XYZ file of C-alpha atoms in Angstrom:
405
model
C 0.000 0.000 0.000
C 1.357 3.421 -0.902
C 2.081 6.109 1.622
C -0.622 8.389 0.139
C -3.339 5.763 0.605
C -2.277 5.220 4.209
C -2.540 8.957 4.850
C -6.052 9.107 3.347
C -7.151 6.169 5.485
C -5.837 7.751 8.672
C -7.631 11.038 7.921
C -10.890 9.146 7.329
C -10.527 7.260 10.606
C -9.821 10.539 12.420
C -12.961 12.143 10.999
C -15.028 9.119 12.092
C -13.593 9.322 15.646
C -14.438 13.016 15.864
C -17.948 12.434 14.492
C -18.485 9.578 16.973
C -17.315 11.762 19.881
C -19.645 14.601 18.750
C -22.535 12.143 18.506
C -21.749 10.760 21.941
C -21.698 14.279 23.394
C -25.059 15.129 21.769
C -26.518 11.864 23.025
C -25.219 12.592 26.529
C -26.745 16.074 26.500
C -30.111 14.773 25.215
C -30.117 12.018 27.820
C -29.500 14.588 30.569
C -32.266 16.810 29.133
C -34.689 13.889 29.015
C -33.760 12.947 32.559
C -34.383 16.477 33.819
C -37.670 16.617 31.886
C -38.675 13.303 33.441
C -37.932 14.612 36.921
C -39.944 17.817 36.217
C -42.892 15.826 34.849
C -42.799 13.589 37.883
C -42.979 16.642 40.164
C -45.816 18.190 38.102
C -47.745 14.900 38.128
C -47.338 14.706 41.888
C -48.613 18.283 42.236
C -51.589 17.537 39.986
C -52.350 14.380 41.937
C -52.175 16.304 45.214
C -54.409 19.055 43.781
C -56.897 16.478 42.485
C -57.014 14.774 45.876
C -57.470 18.143 47.563
C -60.340 19.152 45.236
C -61.952 15.731 45.620
C -61.908 16.145 49.397
C -63.306 19.685 49.063
C -66.101 18.558 46.731
C -66.878 15.667 49.036
C -67.129 18.143 51.902
C -69.434 20.382 49.878
C -71.522 17.390 48.840
C -71.911 16.171 52.410
C -72.288 19.533 54.151
C -74.559 21.481 51.784
C -77.650 22.666 53.640
C -79.988 21.495 50.893
C -80.568 17.978 49.623
C -78.280 16.993 46.724
C -79.126 14.121 44.362
C -77.355 12.455 41.421
C -79.368 10.104 39.190
C -79.101 8.357 35.849
C -81.260 9.276 32.847
C -83.897 6.757 33.934
C -84.413 8.472 37.302
C -82.512 5.909 39.394
C -80.815 7.712 42.281
C -77.082 6.941 42.262
C -75.968 9.182 45.055
C -77.369 11.652 47.572
C -76.113 13.475 50.643
C -77.227 13.123 54.269
C -79.744 15.992 53.946
C -81.440 14.159 51.059
C -81.540 10.897 53.013
C -83.170 12.713 55.950
C -85.664 14.504 53.694
C -86.701 11.499 51.595
C -86.287 8.831 54.287
C -84.395 6.437 51.981
C -80.939 4.868 52.390
C -79.755 4.060 48.853
C -76.894 2.032 50.292
C -79.485 -0.532 51.362
C -82.402 0.048 48.990
C -83.027 1.314 45.477
C -84.805 4.599 44.821
C -86.237 6.084 41.646
C -87.337 9.739 41.644
C -90.772 8.669 40.409
C -91.261 7.050 43.848
C -91.176 10.562 45.330
C -93.666 12.269 42.987
C -96.971 13.381 44.506
C -99.756 11.844 42.341
C -101.473 15.143 41.497
C -98.128 16.647 40.388
C -97.149 13.740 38.107
C -97.903 15.481 34.778
C -96.093 18.600 35.910
C -93.084 16.510 36.988
C -92.911 14.683 33.650
C -93.154 17.904 31.615
C -90.410 19.460 33.770
C -88.169 16.406 33.269
C -88.740 16.682 29.511
C -87.692 20.319 29.694
C -84.595 19.280 31.662
C -83.511 16.832 28.940
C -84.249 19.281 26.115
C -82.690 22.414 27.598
C -80.121 20.886 29.937
C -81.433 22.502 33.128
C -84.405 24.009 34.937
C -84.740 26.441 37.837
C -87.208 26.765 40.715
C -89.306 23.705 39.948
C -91.790 23.736 42.828
C -93.986 20.772 43.693
C -94.897 18.259 46.380
C -93.116 15.004 47.134
C -94.054 11.926 49.166
C -91.372 10.650 51.540
C -90.848 7.019 52.535
C -93.032 7.482 55.628
C -95.827 8.946 53.410
C -95.503 12.534 54.635
C -96.041 15.268 52.033
C -93.378 17.957 51.668
C -93.125 20.990 49.387
C -89.777 21.261 47.589
C -88.038 23.606 45.173
C -85.539 21.991 42.776
C -82.774 23.348 40.557
C -81.422 20.648 38.247
C -78.982 20.180 35.376
C -77.871 17.398 33.016
C -74.468 15.714 33.509
C -72.446 15.151 30.286
C -69.421 12.978 29.568
C -66.318 14.217 27.708
C -68.084 13.597 24.384
C -70.945 15.906 25.412
C -73.306 12.943 25.701
C -75.900 13.124 28.534
C -75.221 10.435 31.135
C -77.281 11.592 34.118
C -78.653 14.532 36.064
C -77.988 16.314 39.341
C -80.253 18.468 41.436
C -80.343 20.616 44.560
C -83.595 20.088 46.460
C -84.755 22.651 49.031
C -87.479 21.833 51.543
C -89.879 24.820 51.490
C -92.759 23.208 53.388
C -92.628 25.709 56.269
C -92.549 28.632 53.821
C -95.584 27.211 51.997
C -97.461 26.835 55.281
C -96.682 30.470 56.171
C -97.793 31.622 52.704
C -101.088 29.768 53.071
C -101.580 31.269 56.540
C -100.816 34.704 55.118
C -103.377 34.243 52.321
C -105.980 33.119 54.863
C -105.269 36.085 57.132
C -105.402 38.540 54.212
C -108.704 37.062 53.068
C -110.143 37.280 56.592
C -108.809 40.835 56.931
C -110.395 41.841 53.624
C -113.721 40.385 54.739
C -113.430 42.117 58.118
C -112.659 45.464 56.479
C -115.642 45.066 54.177
C -117.894 44.191 57.121
C -116.553 47.166 59.099
C -117.202 49.483 56.178
C -120.748 48.183 55.821
C -121.202 48.529 59.569
C -119.896 52.123 59.476
C -122.411 53.011 56.749
C -125.271 51.424 58.693
C -124.265 53.136 61.952
C -123.830 56.422 60.124
C -127.328 56.149 58.676
C -128.850 55.027 61.984
C -127.187 57.875 63.898
C -128.067 60.558 61.384
C -131.760 59.619 61.307
C -132.498 60.529 64.979
C -130.395 63.689 64.626
C -132.542 64.796 61.714
C -135.664 63.931 63.727
C -134.475 66.044 66.673
C -133.707 68.882 64.303
C -137.210 68.617 62.798
C -138.846 68.530 66.248
C -136.974 71.666 67.323
C -138.057 73.394 64.142
C -141.711 72.436 64.825
C -141.514 73.585 68.460
C -140.105 76.946 67.405
C -142.745 77.282 64.704
C -145.645 76.276 67.015
C -144.488 78.648 69.742
C -143.517 81.592 67.622
C -143.687 84.762 69.741
C -144.083 82.792 72.993
C -140.426 81.841 73.599
C -138.039 84.241 75.332
C -134.588 85.122 74.000
C -132.731 82.702 76.309
C -134.889 79.775 75.131
C -134.320 80.721 71.492
C -130.561 80.931 72.119
C -130.662 77.467 73.663
C -132.521 76.139 70.648
C -129.852 77.694 68.393
C -127.160 75.970 70.458
C -128.994 72.661 70.017
C -129.110 73.269 66.253
C -125.371 73.970 66.182
C -124.621 70.863 68.260
C -126.763 68.681 65.997
C -125.002 70.074 62.930
C -121.587 69.362 64.537
C -122.626 65.811 65.415
C -123.865 65.125 61.888
C -120.612 66.453 60.427
C -118.613 64.314 62.868
C -120.538 61.189 61.813
C -119.885 62.013 58.139
C -116.185 62.498 58.844
C -115.952 59.180 60.695
C -117.584 57.468 57.733
C -115.160 59.216 55.383
C -112.203 58.120 57.540
C -113.383 54.503 57.674
C -113.444 54.296 53.873
C -110.352 56.410 53.164
C -107.816 53.605 53.522
C -109.875 50.965 51.734
C -108.498 49.892 48.375
C -111.471 49.987 46.022
C -109.361 48.287 43.290
C -110.482 51.186 41.140
C -107.641 51.982 38.755
C -108.111 54.807 36.307
C -105.941 57.496 34.770
C -106.321 60.459 37.132
C -105.159 63.851 35.869
C -104.336 65.688 39.101
C -104.588 69.049 37.290
C -108.286 68.292 36.683
C -108.654 67.256 40.336
C -107.390 70.707 41.391
C -109.589 72.504 38.850
C -112.604 70.608 40.131
C -111.799 71.445 43.760
C -111.509 75.152 42.978
C -115.124 75.023 41.752
C -116.395 72.977 44.703
C -114.575 74.536 47.666
C -115.395 77.925 49.120
C -112.192 79.894 48.649
C -112.179 83.347 50.303
C -111.146 86.290 48.136
C -108.050 86.947 50.267
C -106.587 83.489 49.572
C -104.809 82.614 46.345
C -104.251 78.967 45.309
C -101.374 78.417 42.867
C -100.126 75.296 41.095
C -96.427 75.977 40.444
C -95.732 73.106 38.022
C -98.069 70.905 35.957
C -99.171 67.897 37.998
C -98.803 64.319 36.694
C -101.461 61.876 35.559
C -101.335 58.770 37.739
C -103.332 55.590 38.180
C -105.727 55.315 41.096
C -109.110 56.370 42.396
C -110.202 59.898 41.406
C -112.332 60.289 44.556
C -109.460 59.449 46.895
C -107.096 61.942 45.260
C -109.844 64.545 45.492
C -110.220 63.747 49.217
C -106.468 64.079 49.619
C -106.048 67.533 48.090
C -109.377 68.769 49.474
C -108.252 68.134 53.060
C -104.892 69.832 52.516
C -106.438 72.915 50.881
C -109.338 73.128 53.359
C -106.888 73.060 56.267
C -104.724 75.747 54.669
C -107.798 77.972 54.177
C -109.209 77.212 57.637
C -106.026 78.120 59.510
C -104.978 81.160 57.514
C -104.623 84.252 59.715
C -103.028 86.558 57.149
C -104.623 89.377 55.194
C -103.330 87.800 51.983
C -103.238 84.038 52.210
C -101.352 81.767 49.809
C -101.561 78.054 49.039
C -98.831 76.819 46.668
C -98.925 73.298 45.219
C -95.839 71.829 43.601
C -94.583 68.456 42.358
C -91.308 66.871 41.283
C -90.782 63.476 39.693
C -88.332 60.961 41.133
C -87.370 57.555 39.720
C -89.869 55.547 41.794
C -92.336 58.122 43.092
C -93.810 61.608 42.753
C -93.092 64.074 45.556
C -95.719 66.761 46.199
C -95.580 69.832 48.404
C -98.420 72.073 49.648
C -97.227 75.305 51.193
C -99.288 77.916 53.078
C -98.551 81.062 55.084
C -100.960 80.266 57.921
C -100.577 79.964 61.687
C -97.916 77.215 61.551
C -97.561 74.118 63.707
C -95.228 73.570 66.647
C -92.577 70.869 66.202
C -93.919 68.781 69.106
C -97.245 68.332 67.277
C -95.816 67.248 63.904
C -96.605 63.572 64.487
C -99.785 63.970 66.515
C -101.679 65.921 63.861
C -102.076 62.743 61.791
C -103.907 60.969 64.634
C -107.706 60.670 64.545
C -109.611 63.433 66.395
C -106.413 65.364 67.083
C -107.029 69.024 66.282
C -104.700 71.770 67.516
C -107.405 74.416 67.197
C -110.732 73.676 68.880
C -113.044 75.021 66.193
C -116.619 74.117 65.396
C -115.653 73.413 61.765
C -112.704 71.163 62.692
C -113.283 67.530 63.681
C -109.580 66.564 63.809
C -110.067 63.865 61.180
C -108.879 65.606 57.982
C -105.133 64.906 58.218
C -105.708 61.344 59.454
C -107.719 60.762 56.247
C -104.804 62.220 54.266
C -102.378 59.830 56.020
C -104.557 56.774 55.261
C -104.813 57.637 51.553
C -101.057 58.226 51.243
C -100.390 54.903 53.007
C -102.726 53.221 50.529
C -100.561 54.472 47.652
C -97.340 53.375 49.444
C -96.203 56.943 50.094
C -94.848 58.948 53.003
C -95.843 62.299 54.544
C -93.906 64.861 56.555
C -93.933 68.618 57.132
C -91.852 71.694 57.797
C -93.407 74.566 59.730
C -92.721 77.817 61.569
C -95.188 79.359 63.992
C -97.007 82.392 62.553
C -95.163 81.971 59.237
C -96.728 78.903 57.655
C -96.457 75.195 56.931
C -95.284 73.055 54.022
C -96.621 69.509 53.808
C -94.628 67.029 51.722
C -95.935 63.662 50.595
C -95.037 60.997 48.043
C -97.120 58.737 45.829
C -95.464 55.610 44.452
C -95.377 55.297 40.680
C -97.312 52.464 39.039
């Protein structure tokens, strides 16, 4: 073999050795990288396993400790799992006996239950399903259920879960409330009828007395002295006061009653009507500062409301030039009204008492002390509030609200 061939062979062998060493180094580096990756993955897997165990324990705690009954069932209604609350509510132990949700359905609610289950399968969930169930010991309970379908990883329905709340006590209270409200409505109606009857029965003898006095005066014209005539006049005045008092009591008894009469009431027309009906002295000016709203309610009650305010303002005006200013502003949920006068004013200590029945600060023949109590009852009926600001000898501003529809 020639020297040149030997040299070529040695160079080739050298290149192969270098290539092998480079490959070995790369392999060593990759092996170390894979080893480190393996260690990292092992740590991550351990962390995930720990997290999964932790979440499983947490979910188990939630499942067992939720205040409401929790049920898991298959698509055929067979109960697969339920918590302690559910076992107590239904009376079944599924570890020892089988249970299908149809066993719990109250017979009269069967159609409703089936239509709700159909809705559950079609839409995937339902909320606030309310019905009766029959427990194992045959007691009837009212429940409210929120339920949803359980899907596997392929989005195929495999079962359903539901939270069941026992609302039996709430239902009992609701029924008691309805009974009480019905009895109260009947009682109010009977009281109103009674008030009308009593009013009529009391007014009849008063009118008879008034007629008898008139006949006595007519039959004895010229025979009665001045003192006797004055006494007869006092009797007339007393009879008139009594009749007005009876009318006011009747008005008060019906003021807070909801007649269920709902009509569009233009309060501007109410005020225009009152200006024609009420006697307004020439020295008193009534002004409406802003257009009043049209609201739903009973025209007569709103007329009663403003009539009492305006009558009081006129009655207790001691100024040469009296003013009554009516204003209104609209809020998001209610209208706020104000009625301002420049009359005698009301002391702070009487601000609450004036809304009580028969409480009048001025003992006048034309004041029964019922007007503002009627106002309060009407405002309460329309879910409003009333208050006032006042200064003695300067005037009073009444504020009240009426809830929007």
